[in-house]
PDB file of C-alpha atoms in Angstrom:
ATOM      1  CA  UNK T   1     -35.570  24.325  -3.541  1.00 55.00           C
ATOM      2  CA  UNK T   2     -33.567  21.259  -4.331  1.00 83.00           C
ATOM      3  CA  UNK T   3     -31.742  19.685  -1.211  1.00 95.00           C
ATOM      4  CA  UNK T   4     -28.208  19.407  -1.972  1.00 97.00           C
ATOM      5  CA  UNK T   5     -25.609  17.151  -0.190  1.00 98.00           C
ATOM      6  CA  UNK T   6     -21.808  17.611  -0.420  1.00 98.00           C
ATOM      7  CA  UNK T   7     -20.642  14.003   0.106  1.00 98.00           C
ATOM      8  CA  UNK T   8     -16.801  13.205   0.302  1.00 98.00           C
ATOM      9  CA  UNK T   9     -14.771  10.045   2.249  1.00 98.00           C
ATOM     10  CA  UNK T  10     -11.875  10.688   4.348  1.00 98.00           C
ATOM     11  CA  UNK T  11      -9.593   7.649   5.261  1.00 96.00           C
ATOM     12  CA  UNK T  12      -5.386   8.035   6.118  1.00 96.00           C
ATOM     13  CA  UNK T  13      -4.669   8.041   2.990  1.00 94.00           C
ATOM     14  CA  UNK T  14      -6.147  11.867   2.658  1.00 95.00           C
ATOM     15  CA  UNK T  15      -5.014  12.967   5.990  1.00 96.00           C
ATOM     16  CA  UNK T  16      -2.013  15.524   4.217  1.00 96.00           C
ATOM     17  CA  UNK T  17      -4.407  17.122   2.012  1.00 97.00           C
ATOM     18  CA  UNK T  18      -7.619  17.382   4.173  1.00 97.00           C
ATOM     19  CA  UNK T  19      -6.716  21.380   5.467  1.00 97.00           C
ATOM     20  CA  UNK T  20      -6.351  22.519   1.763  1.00 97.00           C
ATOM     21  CA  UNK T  21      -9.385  20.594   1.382  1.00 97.00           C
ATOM     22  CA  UNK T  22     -11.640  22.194   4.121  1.00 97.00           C
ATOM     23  CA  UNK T  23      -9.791  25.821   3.136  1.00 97.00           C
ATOM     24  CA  UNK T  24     -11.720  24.972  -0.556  1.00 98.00           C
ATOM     25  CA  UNK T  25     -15.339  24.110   1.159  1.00 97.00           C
ATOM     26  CA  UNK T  26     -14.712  27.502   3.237  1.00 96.00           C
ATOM     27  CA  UNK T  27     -14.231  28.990   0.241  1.00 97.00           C
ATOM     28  CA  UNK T  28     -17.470  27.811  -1.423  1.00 97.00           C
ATOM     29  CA  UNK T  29     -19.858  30.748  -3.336  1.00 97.00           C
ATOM     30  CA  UNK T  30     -23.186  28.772  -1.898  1.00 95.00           C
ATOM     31  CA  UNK T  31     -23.689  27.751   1.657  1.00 91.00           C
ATOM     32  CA  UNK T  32     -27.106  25.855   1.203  1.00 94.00           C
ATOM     33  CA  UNK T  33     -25.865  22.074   1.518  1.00 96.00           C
ATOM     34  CA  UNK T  34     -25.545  19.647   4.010  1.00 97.00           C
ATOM     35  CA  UNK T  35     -22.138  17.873   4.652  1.00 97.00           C
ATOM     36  CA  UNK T  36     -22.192  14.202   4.891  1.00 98.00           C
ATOM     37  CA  UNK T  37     -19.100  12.644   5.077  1.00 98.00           C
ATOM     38  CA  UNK T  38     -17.939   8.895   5.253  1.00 98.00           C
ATOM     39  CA  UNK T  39     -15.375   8.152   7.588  1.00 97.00           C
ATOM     40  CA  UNK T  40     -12.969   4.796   6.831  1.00 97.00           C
ATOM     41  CA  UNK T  41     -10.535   4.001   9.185  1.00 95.00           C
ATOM     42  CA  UNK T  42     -10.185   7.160  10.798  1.00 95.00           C
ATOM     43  CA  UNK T  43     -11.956   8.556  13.872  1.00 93.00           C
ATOM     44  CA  UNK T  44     -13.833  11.872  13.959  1.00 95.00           C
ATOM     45  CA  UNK T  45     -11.397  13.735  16.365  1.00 95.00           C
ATOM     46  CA  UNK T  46      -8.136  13.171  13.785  1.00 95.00           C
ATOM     47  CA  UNK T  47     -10.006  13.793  10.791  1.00 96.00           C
ATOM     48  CA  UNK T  48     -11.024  17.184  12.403  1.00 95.00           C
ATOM     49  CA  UNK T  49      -7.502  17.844  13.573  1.00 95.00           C
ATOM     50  CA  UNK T  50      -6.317  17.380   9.914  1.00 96.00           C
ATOM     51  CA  UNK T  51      -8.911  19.670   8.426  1.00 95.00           C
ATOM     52  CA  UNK T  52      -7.990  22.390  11.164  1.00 92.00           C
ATOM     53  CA  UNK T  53     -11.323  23.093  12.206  1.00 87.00           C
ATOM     54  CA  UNK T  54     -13.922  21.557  14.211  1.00 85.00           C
ATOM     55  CA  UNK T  55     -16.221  20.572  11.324  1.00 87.00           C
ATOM     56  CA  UNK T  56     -19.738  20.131  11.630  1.00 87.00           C
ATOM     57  CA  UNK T  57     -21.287  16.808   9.187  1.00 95.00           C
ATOM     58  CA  UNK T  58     -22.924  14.099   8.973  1.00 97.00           C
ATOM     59  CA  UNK T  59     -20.374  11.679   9.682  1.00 97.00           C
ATOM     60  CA  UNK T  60     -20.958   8.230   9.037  1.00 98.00           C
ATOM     61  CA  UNK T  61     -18.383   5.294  10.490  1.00 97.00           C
ATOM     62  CA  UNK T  62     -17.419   2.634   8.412  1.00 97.00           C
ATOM     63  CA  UNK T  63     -17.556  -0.694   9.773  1.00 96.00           C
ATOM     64  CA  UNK T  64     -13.900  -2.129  10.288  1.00 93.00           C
ATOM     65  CA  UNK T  65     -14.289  -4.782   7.360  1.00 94.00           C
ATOM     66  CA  UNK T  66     -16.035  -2.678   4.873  1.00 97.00           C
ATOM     67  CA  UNK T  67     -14.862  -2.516   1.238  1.00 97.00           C
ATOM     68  CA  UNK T  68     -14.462   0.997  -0.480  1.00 96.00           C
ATOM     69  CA  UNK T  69     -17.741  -0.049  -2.050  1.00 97.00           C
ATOM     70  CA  UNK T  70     -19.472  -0.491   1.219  1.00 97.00           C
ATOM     71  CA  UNK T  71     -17.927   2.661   2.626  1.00 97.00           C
ATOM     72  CA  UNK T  72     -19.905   4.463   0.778  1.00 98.00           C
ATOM     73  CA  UNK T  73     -22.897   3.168   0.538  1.00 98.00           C
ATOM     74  CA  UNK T  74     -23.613   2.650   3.822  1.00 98.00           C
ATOM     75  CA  UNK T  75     -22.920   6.611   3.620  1.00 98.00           C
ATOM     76  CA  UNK T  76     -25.398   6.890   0.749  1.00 98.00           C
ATOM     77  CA  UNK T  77     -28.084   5.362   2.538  1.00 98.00           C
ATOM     78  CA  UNK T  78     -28.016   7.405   5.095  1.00 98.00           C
ATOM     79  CA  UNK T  79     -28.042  10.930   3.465  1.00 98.00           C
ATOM     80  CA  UNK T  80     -30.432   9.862   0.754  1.00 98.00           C
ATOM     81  CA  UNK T  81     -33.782   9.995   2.171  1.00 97.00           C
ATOM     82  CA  UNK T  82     -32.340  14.098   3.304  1.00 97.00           C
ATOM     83  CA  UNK T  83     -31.124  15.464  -0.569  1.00 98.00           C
ATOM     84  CA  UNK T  84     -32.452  15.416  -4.186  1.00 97.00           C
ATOM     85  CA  UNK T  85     -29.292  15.404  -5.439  1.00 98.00           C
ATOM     86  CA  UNK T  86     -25.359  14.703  -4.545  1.00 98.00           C
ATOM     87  CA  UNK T  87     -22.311  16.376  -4.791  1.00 98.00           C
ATOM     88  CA  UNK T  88     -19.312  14.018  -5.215  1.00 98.00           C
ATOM     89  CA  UNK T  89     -15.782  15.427  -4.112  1.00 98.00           C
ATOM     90  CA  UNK T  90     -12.676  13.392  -3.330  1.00 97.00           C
ATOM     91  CA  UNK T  91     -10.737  14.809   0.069  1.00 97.00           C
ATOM     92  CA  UNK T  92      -7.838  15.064  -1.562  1.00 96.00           C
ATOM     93  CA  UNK T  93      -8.613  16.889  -4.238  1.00 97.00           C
ATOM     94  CA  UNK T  94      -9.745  20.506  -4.427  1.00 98.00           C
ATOM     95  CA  UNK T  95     -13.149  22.302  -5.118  1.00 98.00           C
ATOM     96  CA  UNK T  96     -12.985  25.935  -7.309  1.00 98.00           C
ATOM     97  CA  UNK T  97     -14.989  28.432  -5.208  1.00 98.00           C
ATOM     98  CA  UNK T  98     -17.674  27.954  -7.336  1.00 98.00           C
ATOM     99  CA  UNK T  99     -18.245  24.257  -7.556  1.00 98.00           C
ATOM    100  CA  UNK T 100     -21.331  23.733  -5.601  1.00 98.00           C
ATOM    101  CA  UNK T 101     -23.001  26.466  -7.046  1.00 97.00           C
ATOM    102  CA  UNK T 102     -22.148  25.234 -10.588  1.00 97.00           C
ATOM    103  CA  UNK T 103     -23.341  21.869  -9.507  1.00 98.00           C
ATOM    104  CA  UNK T 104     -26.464  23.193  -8.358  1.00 97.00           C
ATOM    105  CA  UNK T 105     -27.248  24.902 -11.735  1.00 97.00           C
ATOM    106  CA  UNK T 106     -25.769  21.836 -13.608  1.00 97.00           C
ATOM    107  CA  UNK T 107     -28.094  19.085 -12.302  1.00 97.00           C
ATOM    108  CA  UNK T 108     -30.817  21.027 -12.787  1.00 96.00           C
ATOM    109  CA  UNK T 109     -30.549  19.933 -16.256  1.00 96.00           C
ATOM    110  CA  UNK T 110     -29.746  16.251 -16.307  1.00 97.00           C
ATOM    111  CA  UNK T 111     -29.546  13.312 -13.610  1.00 97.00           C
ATOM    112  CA  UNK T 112     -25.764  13.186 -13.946  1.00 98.00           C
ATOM    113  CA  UNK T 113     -23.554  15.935 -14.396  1.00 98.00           C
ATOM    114  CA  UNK T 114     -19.771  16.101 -14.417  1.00 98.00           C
ATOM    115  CA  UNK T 115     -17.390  19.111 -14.354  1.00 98.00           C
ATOM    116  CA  UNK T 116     -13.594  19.714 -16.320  1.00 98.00           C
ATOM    117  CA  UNK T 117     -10.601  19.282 -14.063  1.00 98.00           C
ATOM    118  CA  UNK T 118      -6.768  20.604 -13.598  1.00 97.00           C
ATOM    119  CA  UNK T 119      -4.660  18.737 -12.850  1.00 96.00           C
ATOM    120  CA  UNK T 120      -2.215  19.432  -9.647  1.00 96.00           C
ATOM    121  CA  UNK T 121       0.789  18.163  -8.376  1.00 93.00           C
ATOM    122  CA  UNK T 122       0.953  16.873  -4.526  1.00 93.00           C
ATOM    123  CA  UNK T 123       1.720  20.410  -3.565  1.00 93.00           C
ATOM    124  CA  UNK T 124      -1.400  21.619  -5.482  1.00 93.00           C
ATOM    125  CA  UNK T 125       0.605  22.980  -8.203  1.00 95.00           C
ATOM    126  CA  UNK T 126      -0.358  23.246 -11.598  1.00 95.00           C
ATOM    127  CA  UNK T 127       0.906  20.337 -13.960  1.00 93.00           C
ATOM    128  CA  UNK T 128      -0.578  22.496 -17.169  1.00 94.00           C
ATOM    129  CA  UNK T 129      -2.994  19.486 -18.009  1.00 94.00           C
ATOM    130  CA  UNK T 130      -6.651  19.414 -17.488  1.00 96.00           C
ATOM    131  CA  UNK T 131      -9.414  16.693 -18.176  1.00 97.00           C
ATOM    132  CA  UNK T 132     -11.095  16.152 -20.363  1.00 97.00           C
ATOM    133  CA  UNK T 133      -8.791  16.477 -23.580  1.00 95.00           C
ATOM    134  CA  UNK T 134     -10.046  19.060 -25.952  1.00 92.00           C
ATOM    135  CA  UNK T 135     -11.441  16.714 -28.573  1.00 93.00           C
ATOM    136  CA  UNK T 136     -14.067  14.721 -25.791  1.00 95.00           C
ATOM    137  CA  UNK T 137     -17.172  16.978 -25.311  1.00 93.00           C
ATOM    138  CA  UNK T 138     -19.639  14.704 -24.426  1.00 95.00           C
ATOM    139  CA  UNK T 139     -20.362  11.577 -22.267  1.00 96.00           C
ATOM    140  CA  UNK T 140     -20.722   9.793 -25.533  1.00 93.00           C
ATOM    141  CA  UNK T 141     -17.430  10.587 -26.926  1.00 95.00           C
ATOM    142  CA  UNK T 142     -15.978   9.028 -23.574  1.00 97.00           C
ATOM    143  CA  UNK T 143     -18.482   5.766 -22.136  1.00 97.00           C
ATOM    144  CA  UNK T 144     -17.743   3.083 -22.653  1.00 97.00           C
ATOM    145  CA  UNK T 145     -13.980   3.179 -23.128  1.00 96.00           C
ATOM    146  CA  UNK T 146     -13.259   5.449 -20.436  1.00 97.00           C
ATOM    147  CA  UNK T 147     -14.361   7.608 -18.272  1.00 97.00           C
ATOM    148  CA  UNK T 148     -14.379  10.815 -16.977  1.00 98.00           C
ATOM    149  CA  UNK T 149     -17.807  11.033 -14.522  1.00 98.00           C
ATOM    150  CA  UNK T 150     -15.406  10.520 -11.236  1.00 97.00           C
ATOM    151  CA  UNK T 151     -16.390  10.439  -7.482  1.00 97.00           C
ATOM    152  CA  UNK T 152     -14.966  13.792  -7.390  1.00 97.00           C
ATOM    153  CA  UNK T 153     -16.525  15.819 -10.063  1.00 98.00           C
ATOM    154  CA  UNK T 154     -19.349  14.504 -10.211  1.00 98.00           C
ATOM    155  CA  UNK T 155     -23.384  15.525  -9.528  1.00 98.00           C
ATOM    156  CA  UNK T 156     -25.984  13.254  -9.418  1.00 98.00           C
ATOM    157  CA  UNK T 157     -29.657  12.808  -8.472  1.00 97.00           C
ATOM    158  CA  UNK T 158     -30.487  11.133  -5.197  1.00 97.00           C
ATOM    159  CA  UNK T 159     -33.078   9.009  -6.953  1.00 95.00           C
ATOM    160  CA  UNK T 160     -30.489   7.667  -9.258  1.00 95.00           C
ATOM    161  CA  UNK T 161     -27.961   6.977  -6.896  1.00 96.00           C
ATOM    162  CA  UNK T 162     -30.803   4.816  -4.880  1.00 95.00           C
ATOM    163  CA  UNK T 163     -31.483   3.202  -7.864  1.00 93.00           C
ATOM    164  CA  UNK T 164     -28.610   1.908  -8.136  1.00 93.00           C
ATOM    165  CA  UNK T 165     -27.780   0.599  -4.842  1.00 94.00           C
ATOM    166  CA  UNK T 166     -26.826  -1.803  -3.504  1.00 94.00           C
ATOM    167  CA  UNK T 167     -23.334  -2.251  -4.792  1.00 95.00           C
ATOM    168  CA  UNK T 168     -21.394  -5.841  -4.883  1.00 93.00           C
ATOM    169  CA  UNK T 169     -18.844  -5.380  -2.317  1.00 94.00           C
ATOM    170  CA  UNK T 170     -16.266  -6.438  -4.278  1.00 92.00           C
ATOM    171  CA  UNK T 171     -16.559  -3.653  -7.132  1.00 95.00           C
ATOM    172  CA  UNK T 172     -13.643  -1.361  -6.926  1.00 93.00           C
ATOM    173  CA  UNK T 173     -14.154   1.382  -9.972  1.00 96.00           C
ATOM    174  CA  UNK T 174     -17.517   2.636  -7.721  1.00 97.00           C
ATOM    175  CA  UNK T 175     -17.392   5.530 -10.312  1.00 97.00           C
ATOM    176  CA  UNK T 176     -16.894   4.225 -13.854  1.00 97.00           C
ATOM    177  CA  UNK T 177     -19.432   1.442 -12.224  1.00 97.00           C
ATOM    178  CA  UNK T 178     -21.760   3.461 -11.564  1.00 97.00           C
ATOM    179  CA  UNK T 179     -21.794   5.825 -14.995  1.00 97.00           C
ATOM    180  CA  UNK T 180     -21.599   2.827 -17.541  1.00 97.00           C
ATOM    181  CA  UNK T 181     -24.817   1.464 -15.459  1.00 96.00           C
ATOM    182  CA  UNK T 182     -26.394   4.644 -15.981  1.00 96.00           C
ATOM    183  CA  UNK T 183     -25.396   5.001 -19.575  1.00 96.00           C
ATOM    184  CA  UNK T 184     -26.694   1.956 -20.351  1.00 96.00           C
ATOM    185  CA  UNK T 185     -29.910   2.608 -19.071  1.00 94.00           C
ATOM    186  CA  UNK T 186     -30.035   5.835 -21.082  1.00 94.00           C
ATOM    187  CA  UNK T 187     -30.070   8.026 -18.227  1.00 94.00           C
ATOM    188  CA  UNK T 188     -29.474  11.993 -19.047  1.00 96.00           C
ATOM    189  CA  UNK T 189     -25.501  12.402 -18.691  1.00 98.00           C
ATOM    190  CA  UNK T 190     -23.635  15.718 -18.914  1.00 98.00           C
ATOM    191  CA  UNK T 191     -20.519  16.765 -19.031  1.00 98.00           C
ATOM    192  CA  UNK T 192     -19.565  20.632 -18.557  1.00 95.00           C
ATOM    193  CA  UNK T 193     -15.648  21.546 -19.403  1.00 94.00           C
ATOM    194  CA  UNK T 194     -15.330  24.174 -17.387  1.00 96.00           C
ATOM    195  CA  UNK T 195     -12.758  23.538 -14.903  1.00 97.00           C
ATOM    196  CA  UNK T 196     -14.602  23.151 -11.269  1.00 98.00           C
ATOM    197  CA  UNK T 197     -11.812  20.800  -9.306  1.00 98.00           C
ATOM    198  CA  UNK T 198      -8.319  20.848  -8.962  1.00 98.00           C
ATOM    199  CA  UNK T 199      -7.597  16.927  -9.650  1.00 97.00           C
ATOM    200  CA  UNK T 200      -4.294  15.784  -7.193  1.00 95.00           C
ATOM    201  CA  UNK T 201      -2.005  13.379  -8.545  1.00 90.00           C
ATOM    202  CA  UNK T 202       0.316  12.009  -5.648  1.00 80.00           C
ATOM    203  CA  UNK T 203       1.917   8.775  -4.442  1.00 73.00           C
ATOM    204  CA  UNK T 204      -1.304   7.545  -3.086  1.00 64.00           C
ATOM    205  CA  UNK T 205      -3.307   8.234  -6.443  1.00 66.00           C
ATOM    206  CA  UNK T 206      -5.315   5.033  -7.363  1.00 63.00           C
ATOM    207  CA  UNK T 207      -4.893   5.529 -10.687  1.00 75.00           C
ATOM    208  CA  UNK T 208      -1.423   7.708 -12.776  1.00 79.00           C
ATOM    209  CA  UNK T 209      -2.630   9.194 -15.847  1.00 89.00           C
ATOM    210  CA  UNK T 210       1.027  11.005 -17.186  1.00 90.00           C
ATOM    211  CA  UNK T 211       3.370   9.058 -18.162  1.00 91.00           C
ATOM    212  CA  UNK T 212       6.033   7.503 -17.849  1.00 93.00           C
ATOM    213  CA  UNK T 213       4.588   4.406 -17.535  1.00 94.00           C
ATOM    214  CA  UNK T 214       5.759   1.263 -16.461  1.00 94.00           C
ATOM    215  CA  UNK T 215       4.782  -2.382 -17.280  1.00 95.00           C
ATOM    216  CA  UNK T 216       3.160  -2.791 -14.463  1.00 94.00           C
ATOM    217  CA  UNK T 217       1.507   0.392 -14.371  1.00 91.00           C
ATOM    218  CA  UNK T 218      -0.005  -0.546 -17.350  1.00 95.00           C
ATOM    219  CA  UNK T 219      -0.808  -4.588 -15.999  1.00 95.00           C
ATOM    220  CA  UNK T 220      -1.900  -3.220 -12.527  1.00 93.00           C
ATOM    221  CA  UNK T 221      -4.556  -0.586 -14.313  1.00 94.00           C
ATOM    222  CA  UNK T 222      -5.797  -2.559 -17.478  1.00 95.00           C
ATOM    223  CA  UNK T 223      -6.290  -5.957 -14.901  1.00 95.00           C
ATOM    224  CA  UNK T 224      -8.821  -3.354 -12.893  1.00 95.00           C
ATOM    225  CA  UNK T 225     -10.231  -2.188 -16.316  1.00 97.00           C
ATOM    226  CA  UNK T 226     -10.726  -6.359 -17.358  1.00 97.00           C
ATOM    227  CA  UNK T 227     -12.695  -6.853 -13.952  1.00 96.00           C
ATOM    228  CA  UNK T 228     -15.079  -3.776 -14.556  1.00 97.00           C
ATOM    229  CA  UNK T 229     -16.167  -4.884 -17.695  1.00 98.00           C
ATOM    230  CA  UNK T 230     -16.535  -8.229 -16.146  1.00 97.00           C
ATOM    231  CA  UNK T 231     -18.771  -6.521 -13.619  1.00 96.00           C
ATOM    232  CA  UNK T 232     -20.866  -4.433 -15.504  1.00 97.00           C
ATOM    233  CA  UNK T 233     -21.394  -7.527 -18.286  1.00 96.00           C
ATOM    234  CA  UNK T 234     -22.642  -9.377 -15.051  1.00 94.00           C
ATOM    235  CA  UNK T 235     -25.006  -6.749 -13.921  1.00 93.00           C
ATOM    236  CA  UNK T 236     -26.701  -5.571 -17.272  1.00 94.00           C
ATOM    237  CA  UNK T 237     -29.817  -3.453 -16.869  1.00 93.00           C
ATOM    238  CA  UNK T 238     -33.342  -5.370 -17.874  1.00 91.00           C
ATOM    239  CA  UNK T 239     -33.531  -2.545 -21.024  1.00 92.00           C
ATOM    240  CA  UNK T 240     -30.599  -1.205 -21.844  1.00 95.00           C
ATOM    241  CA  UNK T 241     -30.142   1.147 -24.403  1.00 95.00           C
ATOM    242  CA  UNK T 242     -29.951  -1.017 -27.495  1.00 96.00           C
ATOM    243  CA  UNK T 243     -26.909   1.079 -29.436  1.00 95.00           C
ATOM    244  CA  UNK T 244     -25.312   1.744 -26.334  1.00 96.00           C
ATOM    245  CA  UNK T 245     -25.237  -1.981 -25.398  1.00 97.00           C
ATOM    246  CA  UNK T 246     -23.675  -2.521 -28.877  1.00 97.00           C
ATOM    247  CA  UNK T 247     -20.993  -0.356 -27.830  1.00 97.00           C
ATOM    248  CA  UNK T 248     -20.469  -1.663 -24.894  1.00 98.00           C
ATOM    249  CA  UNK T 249     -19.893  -5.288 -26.050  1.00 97.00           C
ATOM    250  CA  UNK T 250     -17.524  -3.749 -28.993  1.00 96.00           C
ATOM    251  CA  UNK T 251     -15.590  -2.357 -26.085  1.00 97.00           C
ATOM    252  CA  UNK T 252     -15.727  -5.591 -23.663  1.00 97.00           C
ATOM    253  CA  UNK T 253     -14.337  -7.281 -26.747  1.00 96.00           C
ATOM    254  CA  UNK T 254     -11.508  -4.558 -27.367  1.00 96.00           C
ATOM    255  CA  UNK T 255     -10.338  -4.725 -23.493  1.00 97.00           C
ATOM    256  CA  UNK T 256     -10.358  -8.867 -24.070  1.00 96.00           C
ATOM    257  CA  UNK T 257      -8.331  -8.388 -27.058  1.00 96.00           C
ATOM    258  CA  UNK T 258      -5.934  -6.310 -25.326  1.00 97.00           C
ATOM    259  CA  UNK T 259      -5.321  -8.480 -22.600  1.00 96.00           C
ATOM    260  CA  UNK T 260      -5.252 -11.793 -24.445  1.00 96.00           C
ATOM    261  CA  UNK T 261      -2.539  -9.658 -27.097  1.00 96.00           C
ATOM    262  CA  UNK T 262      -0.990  -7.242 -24.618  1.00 97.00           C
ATOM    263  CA  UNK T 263      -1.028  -8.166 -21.219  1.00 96.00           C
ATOM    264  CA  UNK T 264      -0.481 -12.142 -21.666  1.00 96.00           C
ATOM    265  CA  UNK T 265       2.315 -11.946 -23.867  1.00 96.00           C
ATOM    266  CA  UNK T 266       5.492  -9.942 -21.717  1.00 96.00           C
ATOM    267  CA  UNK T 267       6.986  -8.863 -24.650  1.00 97.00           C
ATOM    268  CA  UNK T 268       3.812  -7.417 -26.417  1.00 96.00           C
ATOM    269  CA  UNK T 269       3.311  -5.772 -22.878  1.00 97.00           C
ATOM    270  CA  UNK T 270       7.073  -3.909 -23.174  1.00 97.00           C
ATOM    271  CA  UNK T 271       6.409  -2.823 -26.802  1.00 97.00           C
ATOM    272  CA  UNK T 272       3.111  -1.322 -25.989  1.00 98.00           C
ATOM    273  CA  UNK T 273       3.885   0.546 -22.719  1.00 98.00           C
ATOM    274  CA  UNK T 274       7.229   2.094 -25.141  1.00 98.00           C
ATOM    275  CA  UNK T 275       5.123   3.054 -27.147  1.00 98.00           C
ATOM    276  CA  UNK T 276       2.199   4.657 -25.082  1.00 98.00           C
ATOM    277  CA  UNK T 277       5.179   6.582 -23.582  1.00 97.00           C
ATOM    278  CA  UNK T 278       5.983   8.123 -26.891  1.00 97.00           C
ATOM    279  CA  UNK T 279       2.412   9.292 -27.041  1.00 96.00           C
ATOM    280  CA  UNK T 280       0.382  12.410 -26.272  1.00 95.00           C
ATOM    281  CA  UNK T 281      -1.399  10.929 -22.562  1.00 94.00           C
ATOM    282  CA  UNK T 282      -5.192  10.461 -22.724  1.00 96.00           C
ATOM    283  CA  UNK T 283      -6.437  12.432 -20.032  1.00 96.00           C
ATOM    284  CA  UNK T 284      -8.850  10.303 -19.121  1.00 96.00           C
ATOM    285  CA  UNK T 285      -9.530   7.757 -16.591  1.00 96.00           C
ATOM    286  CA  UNK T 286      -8.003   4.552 -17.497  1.00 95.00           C
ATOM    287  CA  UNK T 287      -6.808   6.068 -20.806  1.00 95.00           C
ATOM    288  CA  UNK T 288      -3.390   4.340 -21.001  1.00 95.00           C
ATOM    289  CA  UNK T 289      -5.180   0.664 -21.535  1.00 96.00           C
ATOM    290  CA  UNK T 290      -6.131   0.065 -25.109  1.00 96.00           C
ATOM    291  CA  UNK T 291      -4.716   3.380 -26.129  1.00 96.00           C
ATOM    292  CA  UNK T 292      -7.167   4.182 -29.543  1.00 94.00           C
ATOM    293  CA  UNK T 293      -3.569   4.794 -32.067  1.00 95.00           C
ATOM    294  CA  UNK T 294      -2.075   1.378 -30.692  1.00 97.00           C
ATOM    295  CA  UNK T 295      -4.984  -0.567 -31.789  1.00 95.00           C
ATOM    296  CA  UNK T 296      -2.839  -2.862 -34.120  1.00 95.00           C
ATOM    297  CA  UNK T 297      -0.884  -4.062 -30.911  1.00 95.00           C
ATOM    298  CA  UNK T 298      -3.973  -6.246 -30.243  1.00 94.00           C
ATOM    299  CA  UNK T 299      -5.795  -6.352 -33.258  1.00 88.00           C
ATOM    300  CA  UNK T 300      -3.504  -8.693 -34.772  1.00 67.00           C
ATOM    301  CA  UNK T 301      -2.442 -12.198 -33.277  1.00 56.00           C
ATOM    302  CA  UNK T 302       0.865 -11.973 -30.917  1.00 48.00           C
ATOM    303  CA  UNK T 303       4.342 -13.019 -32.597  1.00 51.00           C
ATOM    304  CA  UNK T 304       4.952 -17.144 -31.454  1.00 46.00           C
TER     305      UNK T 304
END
């Protein structure tokens, strides 16, 4: 049978949320997984006291100058010699009962697997959104632009995650990192829409996909967006896919548009963030930068 890990990483910032989030892995349909768990920040004891319960995992410590990226892989290192494949879940999100079960069944069938989403409020209410948006069905429709394989919906084999390891320290979109790679290399990606996770959006969110946005929503996201590209054009696989390189590099040069158009010129910046707030949100990750009906904001040169 397939060894399946559950891997998650608590840190302060998911101390509120970590009881609704152990209430969800009680409520899991399968049992058969092992719990590994990377702990930033935090000690054992108060992560425990959070959840409510006196968890047994795998717990592995961060080291007190680790970056997010090393967080978890010195995590993935450990548990990846014990599973054949890995559950991703963020702690302060929630898992549907049957999640790992799904996941189970899901990666069965390709090395990467992703799952729909709802998205909640910080209360865990229902916002009446979910991801992906009706019209993106498969990885293909999403990578390179966006993304939507996250560290919390996300299944993957061990052998690709090992693969791909180690990480620069420095990389900061671990997830959208780590499924353009794998893209590119023409790795088997799926996504299933059903609606596995409830997806939090709260004051400590890394990333706000409903609008209103402000200008420096937009700067603060699209300059993280500029450096992944930078980081995955650094890092290209020895034989990537050839059309999916293409792509790539059409999209590298859309995101250096966009900033050289958009995010350079202040008032091209105001114009565009009006108008992305008039607009339907892409719910997607990083779907507010380059916004696909605002193309001619930076496909055309900026008024002198």
């Amino acid at each position: 049978m397939c060894q399946i890990a559950l891997y998650t990483t608590v840190h302060p910032g998911t101390l509120p949320f970590l009881a609704e989030w152990y209430e969800s892995l009680r409520l899991q349909t399968a049992s058969e997984f092992e719990l590994w768990i990377g702990i930033d920040n935090l000690d054992i004891q108060e992560a425990r006291q959070a959840m409510g319960a006196r968890l047994g995992a795998n717990w592995v410590q961060a080291e007190p100058e680790d970056t997010p990226a090393q967080v978890r892989e010195r995590a993935w290192r450990e548990l990846i010699p014990h599973a054949d494949a890995v559950i991703m879940v963020d702690a302060d999100d929630v898992m549907h009962p049957r999640r790992i079960e799904h996941a189970r069944e899901h990666i069965s069938g390709c090395d990467i697997g992703a799952c729909g989403m709802k998205l909640v409020d910080e209360e865990g209410n229902s916002i009446g959104q979910a991801m992906p948006p009706p019209e993106y069905n498969t990885p293909e429709d999403i990578l390179p632009h966006h993304n939507i394989f996250g560290l919390t919906n996300t299944v993957c084999r061990a052998k690709f995650l090992k693969d791909s390891l180690p990480l620069s320290e420095d990389i900061t979109l671990i997830d959208w990192y780590l499924a353009t790679q794998a893209w590119l290399m023409g790795v088997d990606l799926s996504l299933d829409r059903t609606v596995r996770m409830s997806y939090r959006q709260h004051g400590g969110s890394t990333l706000s996909l409903l609008p209103p946005f402000t200008t420096e929503n937009v700067r603060r996201t699209s300059e993280a967006v500029v450096d992944h590209f930078s980081a995955v054009a650094c890092s290209l696989p020895s034989k990537p896919h050839p059309e999916r390189l293409s792509a790539f590099r059409k999209a590298y040069e859309d995101v250096r548009q966009f900033k050289k158009q958009v995010l350079d010129n202040d008032e091209r910046l105001e114009e565009y963030t009006s108008a992305l707030n008039q607009r339907p949100p892409l719910l997607l990750w990083w779907g507010c930068v380059a916004y696909p009906e605002l193309d001619h904001f930076w496909n055309k040169p900026a008024t002198e």
